[in-house]
mmCIF file of C-alpha atoms in Angstrom:
data_model
loop_
_atom_site.group_PDB
_atom_site.id
_atom_site.type_symbol
_atom_site.label_atom_id
_atom_site.label_comp_id
_atom_site.label_asym_id
_atom_site.label_seq_id
_atom_site.Cartn_x
_atom_site.Cartn_y
_atom_site.Cartn_z
ATOM 1 C CA MET A 1 -43.868 205.595 8.320
ATOM 2 C CA SER A 2 -47.324 203.414 6.672
ATOM 3 C CA GLY A 3 -49.035 203.368 10.231
ATOM 4 C CA LEU A 4 -48.913 207.057 10.579
ATOM 5 C CA THR A 5 -52.565 208.653 10.609
ATOM 6 C CA ALA A 6 -53.943 211.562 11.839
ATOM 7 C CA PRO A 7 -54.426 212.746 15.596
ATOM 8 C CA LYS A 8 -56.973 211.236 17.043
ATOM 9 C CA GLY A 9 -59.630 213.930 17.700
ATOM 10 C CA THR A 10 -58.227 215.334 14.334
ATOM 11 C CA PHE A 11 -58.835 215.972 10.523
ATOM 12 C CA ASP A 12 -57.694 216.379 6.653
ATOM 13 C CA VAL A 13 -59.146 218.497 4.776
ATOM 14 C CA LEU A 14 -58.312 217.276 0.960
ATOM 15 C CA PRO A 15 -59.945 217.888 -2.429
ATOM 16 C CA PRO A 16 -62.521 217.406 -3.667
ATOM 17 C CA ASP A 17 -64.256 218.555 -0.040
ATOM 18 C CA SER A 18 -61.371 221.402 0.681
ATOM 19 C CA ALA A 19 -62.963 223.040 -2.129
ATOM 20 C CA ARG A 20 -66.394 223.727 0.376
ATOM 21 C CA PHE A 21 -64.237 224.116 3.061
ATOM 22 C CA LEU A 22 -62.860 227.146 2.005
ATOM 23 C CA ALA A 23 -66.068 228.413 0.355
ATOM 24 C CA VAL A 24 -67.186 228.706 3.254
ATOM 25 C CA ARG A 25 -64.479 230.107 5.624
ATOM 26 C CA ASP A 26 -64.239 233.037 2.352
ATOM 27 C CA THR A 27 -67.861 232.764 1.987
ATOM 28 C CA LEU A 28 -68.179 233.785 6.191
ATOM 29 C CA THR A 29 -64.618 236.545 6.412
ATOM 30 C CA ALA A 30 -66.555 238.654 3.110
ATOM 31 C CA PRO A 31 -69.309 240.655 5.134
ATOM 32 C CA LEU A 32 -66.221 241.601 7.080
ATOM 33 C CA ARG A 33 -64.158 242.936 4.083
ATOM 34 C CA ARG A 34 -66.397 244.647 2.975
ATOM 35 C CA ALA A 35 -67.048 245.970 6.049
ATOM 36 C CA GLY A 36 -64.047 247.667 6.637
ATOM 37 C CA TYR A 37 -62.009 245.279 9.487
ATOM 38 C CA GLY A 38 -58.167 244.410 8.439
ATOM 39 C CA TYR A 39 -57.184 241.626 8.465
ATOM 40 C CA VAL A 40 -54.936 240.430 11.634
ATOM 41 C CA GLU A 41 -52.424 237.440 11.935
ATOM 42 C CA THR A 42 -51.021 236.006 14.743
ATOM 43 C CA PRO A 43 -49.387 232.841 16.451
ATOM 44 C CA VAL A 44 -50.461 230.142 16.534
ATOM 45 C CA PHE A 45 -49.235 229.457 20.825
ATOM 46 C CA GLU A 46 -48.396 231.909 23.295
ATOM 47 C CA GLU A 47 -48.025 232.608 26.519
ATOM 48 C CA THR A 48 -49.815 230.584 29.118
ATOM 49 C CA ALA A 49 -50.354 234.425 30.628
ATOM 50 C CA VAL A 50 -51.816 234.995 27.004
ATOM 51 C CA PHE A 51 -54.618 232.219 27.618
ATOM 52 C CA SER A 52 -54.784 231.649 31.357
ATOM 53 C CA ARG A 53 -55.550 235.520 31.886
ATOM 54 C CA GLY A 54 -57.660 235.655 28.997
ATOM 55 C CA VAL A 55 -60.092 232.788 28.801
ATOM 56 C CA GLY A 56 -60.820 232.598 32.153
ATOM 57 C CA GLU A 57 -59.072 230.514 34.974
ATOM 58 C CA SER A 58 -63.079 228.705 35.388
ATOM 59 C CA THR A 59 -63.606 227.815 32.296
ATOM 60 C CA ASP A 60 -63.399 224.159 31.076
ATOM 61 C CA VAL A 61 -60.613 226.018 28.408
ATOM 62 C CA VAL A 62 -58.066 226.397 31.209
ATOM 63 C CA THR A 63 -58.471 223.780 32.983
ATOM 64 C CA LYS A 64 -59.125 220.959 31.204
ATOM 65 C CA GLU A 65 -58.764 221.405 27.651
ATOM 66 C CA MET A 66 -55.636 223.492 27.155
ATOM 67 C CA TYR A 67 -51.979 221.620 25.131
ATOM 68 C CA THR A 68 -49.545 223.124 27.146
ATOM 69 C CA PHE A 69 -45.886 223.039 26.596
ATOM 70 C CA ALA A 70 -42.613 224.327 28.379
ATOM 71 C CA ASP A 71 -40.067 224.895 25.492
ATOM 72 C CA ARG A 72 -36.752 225.076 25.200
ATOM 73 C CA GLY A 73 -35.811 227.562 27.436
ATOM 74 C CA GLY A 74 -38.448 226.436 30.225
ATOM 75 C CA ARG A 75 -41.383 229.525 29.155
ATOM 76 C CA SER A 76 -45.017 227.932 29.687
ATOM 77 C CA LEU A 77 -46.776 227.870 25.708
ATOM 78 C CA THR A 78 -50.223 226.943 24.321
ATOM 79 C CA LEU A 79 -51.733 226.391 21.356
ATOM 80 C CA ARG A 80 -54.359 229.003 21.812
ATOM 81 C CA PRO A 81 -58.030 227.675 21.967
ATOM 82 C CA GLU A 82 -59.603 230.638 20.707
ATOM 83 C CA LEU A 83 -58.447 233.362 18.654
ATOM 84 C CA THR A 84 -59.835 236.038 20.915
ATOM 85 C CA ALA A 85 -57.380 236.380 23.978
ATOM 86 C CA GLY A 86 -54.099 236.157 22.052
ATOM 87 C CA LEU A 87 -55.733 238.932 18.802
ATOM 88 C CA MET A 88 -56.192 240.650 21.667
ATOM 89 C CA ARG A 89 -52.409 240.195 22.852
ATOM 90 C CA ALA A 90 -51.561 241.659 19.908
ATOM 91 C CA PHE A 91 -53.965 244.623 19.958
ATOM 92 C CA ILE A 92 -51.787 246.207 23.112
ATOM 93 C CA GLU A 93 -48.398 245.043 22.216
ATOM 94 C CA HIS A 94 -48.715 247.313 18.761
ATOM 95 C CA ARG A 95 -50.602 250.604 20.401
ATOM 96 C CA LEU A 96 -54.069 249.821 18.721
ATOM 97 C CA HIS A 97 -55.554 251.670 20.652
ATOM 98 C CA THR A 98 -53.674 254.651 20.250
ATOM 99 C CA GLY A 99 -55.119 254.874 17.126
ATOM 100 C CA ALA A 100 -58.903 255.866 15.477
ATOM 101 C CA LEU A 101 -61.430 254.152 17.338
ATOM 102 C CA PRO A 102 -62.995 251.513 16.462
ATOM 103 C CA VAL A 103 -60.084 249.312 15.497
ATOM 104 C CA LYS A 104 -61.632 246.908 13.732
ATOM 105 C CA LEU A 105 -60.078 243.168 13.175
ATOM 106 C CA TRP A 106 -60.597 240.110 11.516
ATOM 107 C CA THR A 107 -58.622 237.120 11.151
ATOM 108 C CA VAL A 108 -59.367 233.051 10.715
ATOM 109 C CA GLY A 109 -56.824 230.465 11.638
ATOM 110 C CA SER A 110 -56.808 227.313 13.993
ATOM 111 C CA ALA A 111 -57.301 226.246 17.434
ATOM 112 C CA PHE A 112 -57.207 223.645 19.907
ATOM 113 C CA ARG A 113 -58.807 222.148 22.599
ATOM 114 C CA TYR A 114 -58.609 219.372 24.275
ATOM 115 C CA GLU A 115 -62.169 217.549 24.589
ATOM 116 C CA ARG A 116 -63.964 214.033 23.529
ATOM 117 C CA PRO A 117 -63.802 213.624 20.018
ATOM 118 C CA GLN A 118 -67.403 213.954 18.666
ATOM 119 C CA ALA A 119 -69.563 214.232 15.637
ATOM 120 C CA GLY A 120 -68.833 217.376 15.643
ATOM 121 C CA ARG A 121 -66.630 218.723 18.238
ATOM 122 C CA TYR A 122 -63.164 218.066 17.204
ATOM 123 C CA ARG A 123 -59.030 219.086 18.988
ATOM 124 C CA HIS A 124 -57.998 221.327 16.242
ATOM 125 C CA PHE A 125 -60.560 223.126 14.583
ATOM 126 C CA THR A 126 -60.845 226.826 12.216
ATOM 127 C CA GLN A 127 -62.324 229.885 13.201
ATOM 128 C CA VAL A 128 -63.655 232.791 11.409
ATOM 129 C CA ASP A 129 -62.838 235.978 14.625
ATOM 130 C CA MET A 130 -63.829 239.229 14.492
ATOM 131 C CA GLU A 131 -62.807 241.459 16.813
ATOM 132 C CA ALA A 132 -64.039 246.182 17.364
ATOM 133 C CA LEU A 133 -62.307 247.221 20.282
ATOM 134 C CA GLY A 134 -61.969 250.820 21.889
ATOM 135 C CA VAL A 135 -65.499 251.942 21.717
ATOM 136 C CA ASP A 136 -68.788 251.340 23.770
ATOM 137 C CA ASP A 137 -72.120 251.532 20.722
ATOM 138 C CA PRO A 138 -75.382 249.253 20.755
ATOM 139 C CA ALA A 139 -75.326 249.826 17.053
ATOM 140 C CA LEU A 140 -71.978 248.271 17.221
ATOM 141 C CA ASP A 141 -73.297 245.289 19.324
ATOM 142 C CA ALA A 142 -75.811 245.095 16.236
ATOM 143 C CA GLU A 143 -73.566 245.793 13.423
ATOM 144 C CA VAL A 144 -70.861 242.897 14.460
ATOM 145 C CA VAL A 145 -74.199 240.254 15.517
ATOM 146 C CA ALA A 146 -75.448 241.568 11.977
ATOM 147 C CA LEU A 147 -72.177 240.424 10.190
ATOM 148 C CA ALA A 148 -72.652 237.565 11.197
ATOM 149 C CA VAL A 149 -76.247 236.828 10.102
ATOM 150 C CA GLN A 150 -74.848 237.817 6.746
ATOM 151 C CA GLY A 151 -72.679 235.605 6.702
ATOM 152 C CA PHE A 152 -74.657 233.074 7.672
ATOM 153 C CA ARG A 153 -77.204 234.002 4.958
ATOM 154 C CA ASP A 154 -74.236 234.663 1.675
ATOM 155 C CA LEU A 155 -74.176 230.172 2.642
ATOM 156 C CA GLY A 156 -77.812 230.308 2.040
ATOM 157 C CA LEU A 157 -78.075 228.911 5.092
ATOM 158 C CA ARG A 158 -82.100 228.785 6.967
ATOM 159 C CA ASP A 159 -82.299 226.616 10.097
ATOM 160 C CA PHE A 160 -80.318 228.755 12.619
ATOM 161 C CA GLU A 161 -81.324 230.795 15.381
ATOM 162 C CA LEU A 162 -79.790 233.278 16.914
ATOM 163 C CA LEU A 163 -79.994 233.333 20.861
ATOM 164 C CA LEU A 164 -78.940 236.951 22.834
ATOM 165 C CA THR A 165 -78.713 237.976 26.148
ATOM 166 C CA SER A 166 -77.023 240.637 28.368
ATOM 167 C CA LEU A 167 -75.161 239.218 30.849
ATOM 168 C CA GLY A 168 -74.564 242.450 33.173
ATOM 169 C CA ASP A 169 -71.145 244.850 33.828
ATOM 170 C CA ALA A 170 -69.605 245.589 36.920
ATOM 171 C CA THR A 171 -72.561 248.009 37.143
ATOM 172 C CA CYS A 172 -74.864 245.202 38.130
ATOM 173 C CA ARG A 173 -72.724 241.797 38.198
ATOM 174 C CA PRO A 174 -71.062 242.634 42.283
ATOM 175 C CA GLN A 175 -75.146 242.125 43.698
ATOM 176 C CA TYR A 176 -76.002 239.511 41.265
ATOM 177 C CA ARG A 177 -73.468 237.882 42.354
ATOM 178 C CA GLU A 178 -73.832 237.472 45.731
ATOM 179 C CA LEU A 179 -77.868 236.727 44.767
ATOM 180 C CA LEU A 180 -76.332 233.742 42.411
ATOM 181 C CA VAL A 181 -74.463 232.772 45.518
ATOM 182 C CA ALA A 182 -76.734 232.584 47.918
ATOM 183 C CA TYR A 183 -78.801 230.046 45.683
ATOM 184 C CA LEU A 184 -76.199 228.053 45.106
ATOM 185 C CA GLU A 185 -74.897 227.706 48.498
ATOM 186 C CA LYS A 186 -78.289 225.802 49.061
ATOM 187 C CA LEU A 187 -77.831 223.365 46.412
ATOM 188 C CA ASP A 188 -76.292 220.634 46.287
ATOM 189 C CA LEU A 189 -72.792 220.452 44.582
ATOM 190 C CA ASP A 190 -70.456 218.788 44.156
ATOM 191 C CA GLU A 191 -67.289 219.640 44.921
ATOM 192 C CA GLU A 192 -65.407 220.556 42.229
ATOM 193 C CA THR A 193 -68.755 222.666 41.205
ATOM 194 C CA ARG A 194 -68.328 224.079 44.847
ATOM 195 C CA ARG A 195 -64.782 225.032 43.853
ATOM 196 C CA ARG A 196 -65.973 226.537 39.906
ATOM 197 C CA ALA A 197 -69.209 228.390 41.834
ATOM 198 C CA GLU A 198 -66.271 230.309 44.143
ATOM 199 C CA ILE A 199 -64.024 231.184 41.207
ATOM 200 C CA ASN A 200 -67.139 232.382 38.455
ATOM 201 C CA PRO A 201 -70.721 231.561 39.635
ATOM 202 C CA LEU A 202 -72.063 232.197 36.181
ATOM 203 C CA ARG A 203 -70.247 229.249 35.334
ATOM 204 C CA VAL A 204 -72.796 227.225 37.144
ATOM 205 C CA LEU A 205 -75.402 227.898 35.171
ATOM 206 C CA ASP A 206 -73.537 226.765 32.219
ATOM 207 C CA ASP A 207 -73.212 223.072 33.398
ATOM 208 C CA LYS A 208 -74.481 220.665 31.215
ATOM 209 C CA ARG A 209 -75.056 217.668 34.202
ATOM 210 C CA PRO A 210 -78.619 216.825 34.175
ATOM 211 C CA GLU A 211 -78.717 216.577 37.945
ATOM 212 C CA VAL A 212 -76.634 219.877 37.900
ATOM 213 C CA GLN A 213 -79.487 221.777 35.542
ATOM 214 C CA ALA A 214 -82.423 219.950 37.555
ATOM 215 C CA GLN A 215 -81.934 222.593 40.861
ATOM 216 C CA LEU A 216 -81.420 225.663 38.657
ATOM 217 C CA ASP A 217 -85.152 225.392 36.928
ATOM 218 C CA ASP A 218 -85.917 229.406 40.149
ATOM 219 C CA ALA A 219 -81.678 230.213 39.643
ATOM 220 C CA PRO A 220 -81.597 234.111 39.304
ATOM 221 C CA LEU A 221 -81.296 235.872 35.875
ATOM 222 C CA MET A 222 -78.818 238.471 34.930
ATOM 223 C CA VAL A 223 -80.826 240.020 33.041
ATOM 224 C CA ASP A 224 -83.727 239.969 35.823
ATOM 225 C CA HIS A 225 -81.606 241.976 37.637
ATOM 226 C CA LEU A 226 -79.346 245.458 34.406
ATOM 227 C CA SER A 227 -78.526 248.673 35.405
ATOM 228 C CA ASP A 228 -80.887 250.772 34.244
ATOM 229 C CA SER A 229 -77.358 251.901 31.413
ATOM 230 C CA THR A 230 -77.188 248.333 30.622
ATOM 231 C CA ARG A 231 -80.689 247.641 31.048
ATOM 232 C CA ALA A 232 -80.893 250.555 27.785
ATOM 233 C CA HIS A 233 -77.957 249.365 26.028
ATOM 234 C CA TYR A 234 -79.302 246.176 25.932
ATOM 235 C CA ASP A 235 -83.180 247.312 24.679
ATOM 236 C CA ALA A 236 -80.549 250.100 22.022
ATOM 237 C CA VAL A 237 -79.222 246.930 20.459
ATOM 238 C CA ARG A 238 -82.169 244.457 20.083
ATOM 239 C CA GLN A 239 -83.456 248.217 18.569
ATOM 240 C CA HIS A 240 -80.855 247.981 15.948
ATOM 241 C CA LEU A 241 -81.006 244.697 15.275
ATOM 242 C CA THR A 242 -84.621 245.123 14.555
ATOM 243 C CA ASP A 243 -83.932 247.774 12.366
ATOM 244 C CA LEU A 244 -81.243 245.559 10.361
ATOM 245 C CA GLY A 245 -84.032 242.632 10.060
ATOM 246 C CA VAL A 246 -82.570 240.105 12.141
ATOM 247 C CA THR A 247 -84.260 237.764 14.805
ATOM 248 C CA TRP A 248 -83.106 236.573 17.214
ATOM 249 C CA THR A 249 -84.527 234.137 20.585
ATOM 250 C CA GLU A 250 -84.178 235.855 24.187
ATOM 251 C CA ALA A 251 -81.895 233.261 25.810
ATOM 252 C CA PRO A 252 -81.346 234.277 29.611
ATOM 253 C CA ARG A 253 -79.750 231.592 30.525
ATOM 254 C CA LEU A 254 -77.339 231.759 28.152
ATOM 255 C CA VAL A 255 -73.342 232.107 29.142
ATOM 256 C CA ARG A 256 -71.186 230.908 26.864
ATOM 257 C CA GLY A 257 -67.377 229.006 27.587
ATOM 258 C CA LEU A 258 -65.262 231.737 27.704
ATOM 259 C CA ASP A 259 -64.791 234.427 31.241
ATOM 260 C CA TYR A 260 -65.294 237.865 30.017
ATOM 261 C CA TYR A 261 -68.263 238.563 28.613
ATOM 262 C CA THR A 262 -69.757 240.793 29.753
ATOM 263 C CA LYS A 263 -73.038 242.870 28.212
ATOM 264 C CA THR A 264 -74.418 241.166 25.042
ATOM 265 C CA THR A 265 -73.426 237.730 24.561
ATOM 266 C CA PHE A 266 -74.848 235.906 21.705
ATOM 267 C CA GLU A 267 -74.224 232.394 20.348
ATOM 268 C CA PHE A 268 -75.613 230.186 17.360
ATOM 269 C CA VAL A 269 -77.344 227.341 16.832
ATOM 270 C CA HIS A 270 -78.281 224.888 13.565
ATOM 271 C CA HIS A 271 -81.152 223.388 14.026
ATOM 272 C CA GLY A 272 -79.723 219.779 11.639
ATOM 273 C CA LEU A 273 -75.936 219.100 13.937
ATOM 274 C CA GLY A 274 -78.008 217.649 16.908
ATOM 275 C CA ALA A 275 -75.941 217.678 20.353
ATOM 276 C CA GLN A 276 -73.030 220.110 19.007
ATOM 277 C CA SER A 277 -75.396 222.238 17.629
ATOM 278 C CA ALA A 278 -73.935 225.690 17.959
ATOM 279 C CA ILE A 279 -71.738 226.861 15.375
ATOM 280 C CA GLY A 280 -70.678 230.066 16.322
ATOM 281 C CA GLY A 281 -71.016 233.343 18.830
ATOM 282 C CA GLY A 282 -69.342 235.911 21.124
ATOM 283 C CA GLY A 283 -70.658 239.415 22.845
ATOM 284 C CA ARG A 284 -68.767 242.015 24.854
ATOM 285 C CA TYR A 285 -65.578 241.925 26.550
ATOM 286 C CA ASP A 286 -64.788 245.632 27.741
ATOM 287 C CA GLY A 287 -63.338 244.303 30.783
ATOM 288 C CA LEU A 288 -60.263 242.009 28.698
ATOM 289 C CA SER A 289 -58.405 244.385 27.816
ATOM 290 C CA ALA A 290 -56.955 245.601 31.149
ATOM 291 C CA ALA A 291 -56.545 241.946 32.015
ATOM 292 C CA LEU A 292 -54.084 241.043 30.342
ATOM 293 C CA GLY A 293 -52.185 244.067 30.990
ATOM 294 C CA GLY A 294 -53.606 247.053 29.305
ATOM 295 C CA PRO A 295 -55.552 249.947 28.441
ATOM 296 C CA ASP A 296 -59.179 250.044 29.786
ATOM 297 C CA VAL A 297 -60.846 249.515 26.863
ATOM 298 C CA SER A 298 -64.393 248.690 25.108
ATOM 299 C CA GLY A 299 -64.358 245.073 22.769
ATOM 300 C CA ILE A 300 -66.700 242.869 20.260
ATOM 301 C CA GLY A 301 -66.759 240.591 18.845
ATOM 302 C CA TYR A 302 -67.660 237.351 18.065
ATOM 303 C CA ALA A 303 -65.893 233.488 16.521
ATOM 304 C CA VAL A 304 -67.857 231.268 13.832
ATOM 305 C CA GLY A 305 -66.282 227.177 13.521
ATOM 306 C CA VAL A 306 -65.945 227.295 9.644
ATOM 307 C CA ASP A 307 -65.953 223.817 10.132
ATOM 308 C CA ARG A 308 -69.177 222.701 12.220
ATOM 309 C CA THR A 309 -70.248 225.922 9.133
ATOM 310 C CA LEU A 310 -69.778 223.818 6.516
ATOM 311 C CA LEU A 311 -71.881 220.332 8.682
ATOM 312 C CA ALA A 312 -74.696 222.692 8.497
ATOM 313 C CA VAL A 313 -74.546 223.334 5.020
ATOM 314 C CA GLN A 314 -74.347 219.468 4.707
ATOM 315 C CA ALA A 315 -76.495 219.160 6.929
ATOM 316 C CA GLU A 316 -79.606 221.588 4.651
ATOM 317 C CA GLY A 317 -78.163 219.923 1.083
ATOM 318 C CA LEU A 318 -76.879 223.266 0.004
ATOM 319 C CA ASP A 319 -74.221 223.192 -2.733
ATOM 320 C CA VAL A 320 -71.555 225.480 -1.787
ATOM 321 C CA GLY A 321 -68.239 225.266 -3.450
ATOM 322 C CA ALA A 322 -67.525 223.825 -6.591
ATOM 323 C CA THR A 323 -65.282 221.794 -7.659
ATOM 324 C CA ALA A 324 -62.141 222.772 -7.091
ATOM 325 C CA GLY A 325 -60.826 222.434 -11.549
ATOM 326 C CA VAL A 326 -59.916 224.517 -14.103
ATOM 327 C CA GLN A 327 -61.624 226.213 -16.945
ATOM 328 C CA ALA A 328 -58.763 224.611 -20.261
ATOM 329 C CA PHE A 329 -56.887 221.843 -20.884
ATOM 330 C CA VAL A 330 -53.619 221.434 -23.339
ATOM 331 C CA VAL A 331 -53.171 217.921 -24.674
ATOM 332 C CA PRO A 332 -49.059 217.803 -25.630
ATOM 333 C CA LEU A 333 -48.871 214.356 -28.291
ATOM 334 C CA GLY A 334 -44.927 213.857 -28.492
ATOM 335 C CA ALA A 335 -41.072 216.201 -26.245
ATOM 336 C CA GLU A 336 -41.838 219.495 -29.457
ATOM 337 C CA ALA A 337 -45.243 219.375 -28.015
ATOM 338 C CA LYS A 338 -44.610 219.513 -24.897
ATOM 339 C CA ARG A 339 -43.183 222.129 -24.303
ATOM 340 C CA LEU A 340 -45.385 224.286 -26.743
ATOM 341 C CA ALA A 341 -47.906 222.766 -23.656
ATOM 342 C CA VAL A 342 -46.299 224.307 -21.068
ATOM 343 C CA ARG A 343 -45.996 228.078 -22.721
ATOM 344 C CA LEU A 344 -49.337 228.107 -23.082
ATOM 345 C CA VAL A 345 -50.605 227.014 -19.981
ATOM 346 C CA GLY A 346 -48.011 229.419 -18.583
ATOM 347 C CA GLN A 347 -49.645 232.463 -20.731
ATOM 348 C CA LEU A 348 -53.079 231.565 -19.134
ATOM 349 C CA ARG A 349 -51.922 231.395 -15.698
ATOM 350 C CA GLN A 350 -50.810 234.826 -16.462
ATOM 351 C CA ALA A 351 -54.306 235.491 -18.790
ATOM 352 C CA GLY A 352 -55.564 235.169 -15.390
ATOM 353 C CA VAL A 353 -57.013 231.660 -16.991
ATOM 354 C CA SER A 354 -57.103 228.664 -14.999
ATOM 355 C CA ALA A 355 -55.209 225.635 -17.204
ATOM 356 C CA ASP A 356 -53.444 222.970 -16.736
ATOM 357 C CA THR A 357 -51.701 220.467 -19.315
ATOM 358 C CA VAL A 358 -50.700 216.207 -18.714
ATOM 359 C CA TYR A 359 -47.441 215.199 -17.274
ATOM 360 C CA GLY A 360 -45.583 211.899 -17.417
ATOM 361 C CA ASP A 361 -45.518 209.734 -20.609
ATOM 362 C CA ARG A 362 -49.280 209.301 -21.456
ATOM 363 C CA GLY A 363 -50.755 208.780 -24.908
ATOM 364 C CA LEU A 364 -53.825 210.202 -26.145
ATOM 365 C CA LYS A 365 -56.475 208.756 -23.636
ATOM 366 C CA GLY A 366 -55.105 208.876 -21.385
ATOM 367 C CA ALA A 367 -54.052 212.110 -21.288
ATOM 368 C CA MET A 368 -58.240 212.949 -22.982
ATOM 369 C CA LYS A 369 -59.228 211.093 -20.084
ATOM 370 C CA ALA A 370 -57.250 213.698 -17.614
ATOM 371 C CA ALA A 371 -58.294 216.300 -19.891
ATOM 372 C CA ASP A 372 -62.643 214.942 -18.539
ATOM 373 C CA ARG A 373 -61.600 215.169 -15.066
ATOM 374 C CA SER A 374 -60.168 218.193 -14.738
ATOM 375 C CA GLY A 375 -63.220 219.968 -15.199
ATOM 376 C CA ALA A 376 -62.021 222.113 -18.116
ATOM 377 C CA THR A 377 -64.745 223.519 -20.968
ATOM 378 C CA HIS A 378 -61.981 223.325 -23.688
ATOM 379 C CA ALA A 379 -59.186 221.225 -24.138
ATOM 380 C CA VAL A 380 -55.937 222.049 -27.381
ATOM 381 C CA VAL A 381 -54.690 218.950 -28.504
ATOM 382 C CA ILE A 382 -51.081 218.887 -30.103
ATOM 383 C CA GLY A 383 -49.625 216.552 -31.804
ATOM 384 C CA GLU A 384 -46.851 215.936 -34.117
ATOM 385 C CA ARG A 385 -49.022 215.650 -37.236
ATOM 386 C CA ASP A 386 -51.093 219.488 -36.097
ATOM 387 C CA LEU A 387 -47.424 220.692 -34.695
ATOM 388 C CA ALA A 388 -46.659 219.739 -38.775
ATOM 389 C CA GLU A 389 -49.003 221.789 -40.970
ATOM 390 C CA GLY A 390 -48.131 224.520 -38.115
ATOM 391 C CA VAL A 391 -51.445 224.527 -36.408
ATOM 392 C CA GLY A 392 -53.280 222.706 -33.308
ATOM 393 C CA GLN A 393 -57.010 220.530 -32.059
ATOM 394 C CA LEU A 394 -59.175 223.397 -30.489
ATOM 395 C CA LYS A 395 -62.075 221.019 -28.345
ATOM 396 C CA ASP A 396 -65.102 221.898 -27.176
ATOM 397 C CA LEU A 397 -65.275 218.939 -24.638
ATOM 398 C CA ARG A 398 -68.919 218.760 -23.274
ATOM 399 C CA THR A 399 -70.082 219.254 -27.614
ATOM 400 C CA GLY A 400 -66.863 217.118 -28.603
ATOM 401 C CA GLU A 401 -66.898 220.409 -31.138
ATOM 402 C CA GLN A 402 -63.919 220.497 -32.447
ATOM 403 C CA ARG A 403 -61.585 223.361 -35.480
ATOM 404 C CA ALA A 404 -58.197 223.532 -36.605
ATOM 405 C CA VAL A 405 -56.470 227.182 -34.714
ATOM 406 C CA PRO A 406 -53.025 228.522 -36.067
ATOM 407 C CA VAL A 407 -50.443 227.670 -33.337
ATOM 408 C CA GLY A 408 -49.462 231.645 -33.579
ATOM 409 C CA ASN A 409 -54.023 232.373 -32.479
ATOM 410 C CA LEU A 410 -53.848 228.775 -29.671
ATOM 411 C CA PHE A 411 -53.546 231.138 -27.443
ATOM 412 C CA GLU A 412 -56.609 234.052 -28.320
ATOM 413 C CA ALA A 413 -58.902 231.268 -28.815
ATOM 414 C CA LEU A 414 -58.207 229.294 -25.918
ATOM 415 C CA ARG A 415 -59.115 232.093 -23.978
ATOM 416 C CA THR A 416 -61.775 233.965 -25.648
ATOM 417 C CA ALA A 417 -63.084 229.838 -25.524
ATOM 418 C CA VAL A 418 -63.233 230.080 -21.673
ATOM 419 C CA THR A 419 -64.437 234.095 -20.972
ATOM 420 C CA GLN A 420 -66.498 233.731 -22.897
ATOM 421 C CA GLU A 421 -68.100 230.546 -21.562
ATOM 422 C CA VAL A 422 -68.024 232.801 -18.388
ATOM 423 C CA GLY A 423 -69.996 234.779 -19.806
ATOM 424 C CA ASP A 424 -72.334 233.227 -20.742
ATOM 425 C CA ASN A 425 -72.905 231.255 -17.675
#
């Protein structure tokens, strides 16, 4: 057992760093809760078709990165490489579209992709994901983008940038596709890239290889060939973002890594993360529900990487997430004092005070070290002599001041002390 380690490309989140991880996760989701989005929990694995049909057959995610396996019943299952497709499957299966629209949902959880591990890119990662389904309204697009921006701002991030474009829709994509295919046919591309272009030529624009990018300088761009309706939609989105105080950079070559995006498409990058600069992104996906066998309804959403955002927080030197600890600590000396300590800690926790005590056979010196390490501001020390006198010693661990308190008053005295401390801060 001593030789077992976490799989390659994964990592453990441990205290005290886990406090910062939780703070980032909770800060990113808080704007969603305030905006009335409801929490959803979906399985960490789905039928493979959920992702092959939803994410897109031409994507690297589907062709190269999915963890797919046959279960004992011979069914093809896949660990989710992203969260949107599974959430959309739940939306369809439970007929959420028959209720009030838009349906506003959010979730947070692990996703898995078989990628080459490097800084900021892992095989197991955590995402905050949100979706607004059933209404095609530029104001809703702007709300979605602004909620992500608010999460980053609440963390104190400043060095991030919103990249924004429109990828058109069924009214203009076919004509643009013909233009792009004609352009790509003239380029010197390898066979795999040409096969990808046959499925979705937009994916070639997302190719990061320098030898491919060097040939794309004059490639036609979707944003230059929008229909009147999609142009009006994009203009309205930008006006609403301006009204919400959100700034952006036009990114006409932005494609994103998934096939389902239409119209509004966006990505967040952080300039302190080097090559792996993306910390989140999303867009509108009006055909995804139908592609999964559901009703032809619109949708928009985003996913933000908790791990990536934490790296951005660290890059800016932000103090996010206090080290996990307790407010109160009880130090018992002797068996009778231990019974009192266990009861007192239980009462404090029931009253909403974070409290702990020492376990195992420790002397006063070792127990007080544990109290200091706990992060508590106050401690109660209960020795045999104290019990004989019917008191415990209430100690301020910051100043060293100590006073005797009757045993019957210890709970209220300790709760008042730590509550007073919270109020002063």
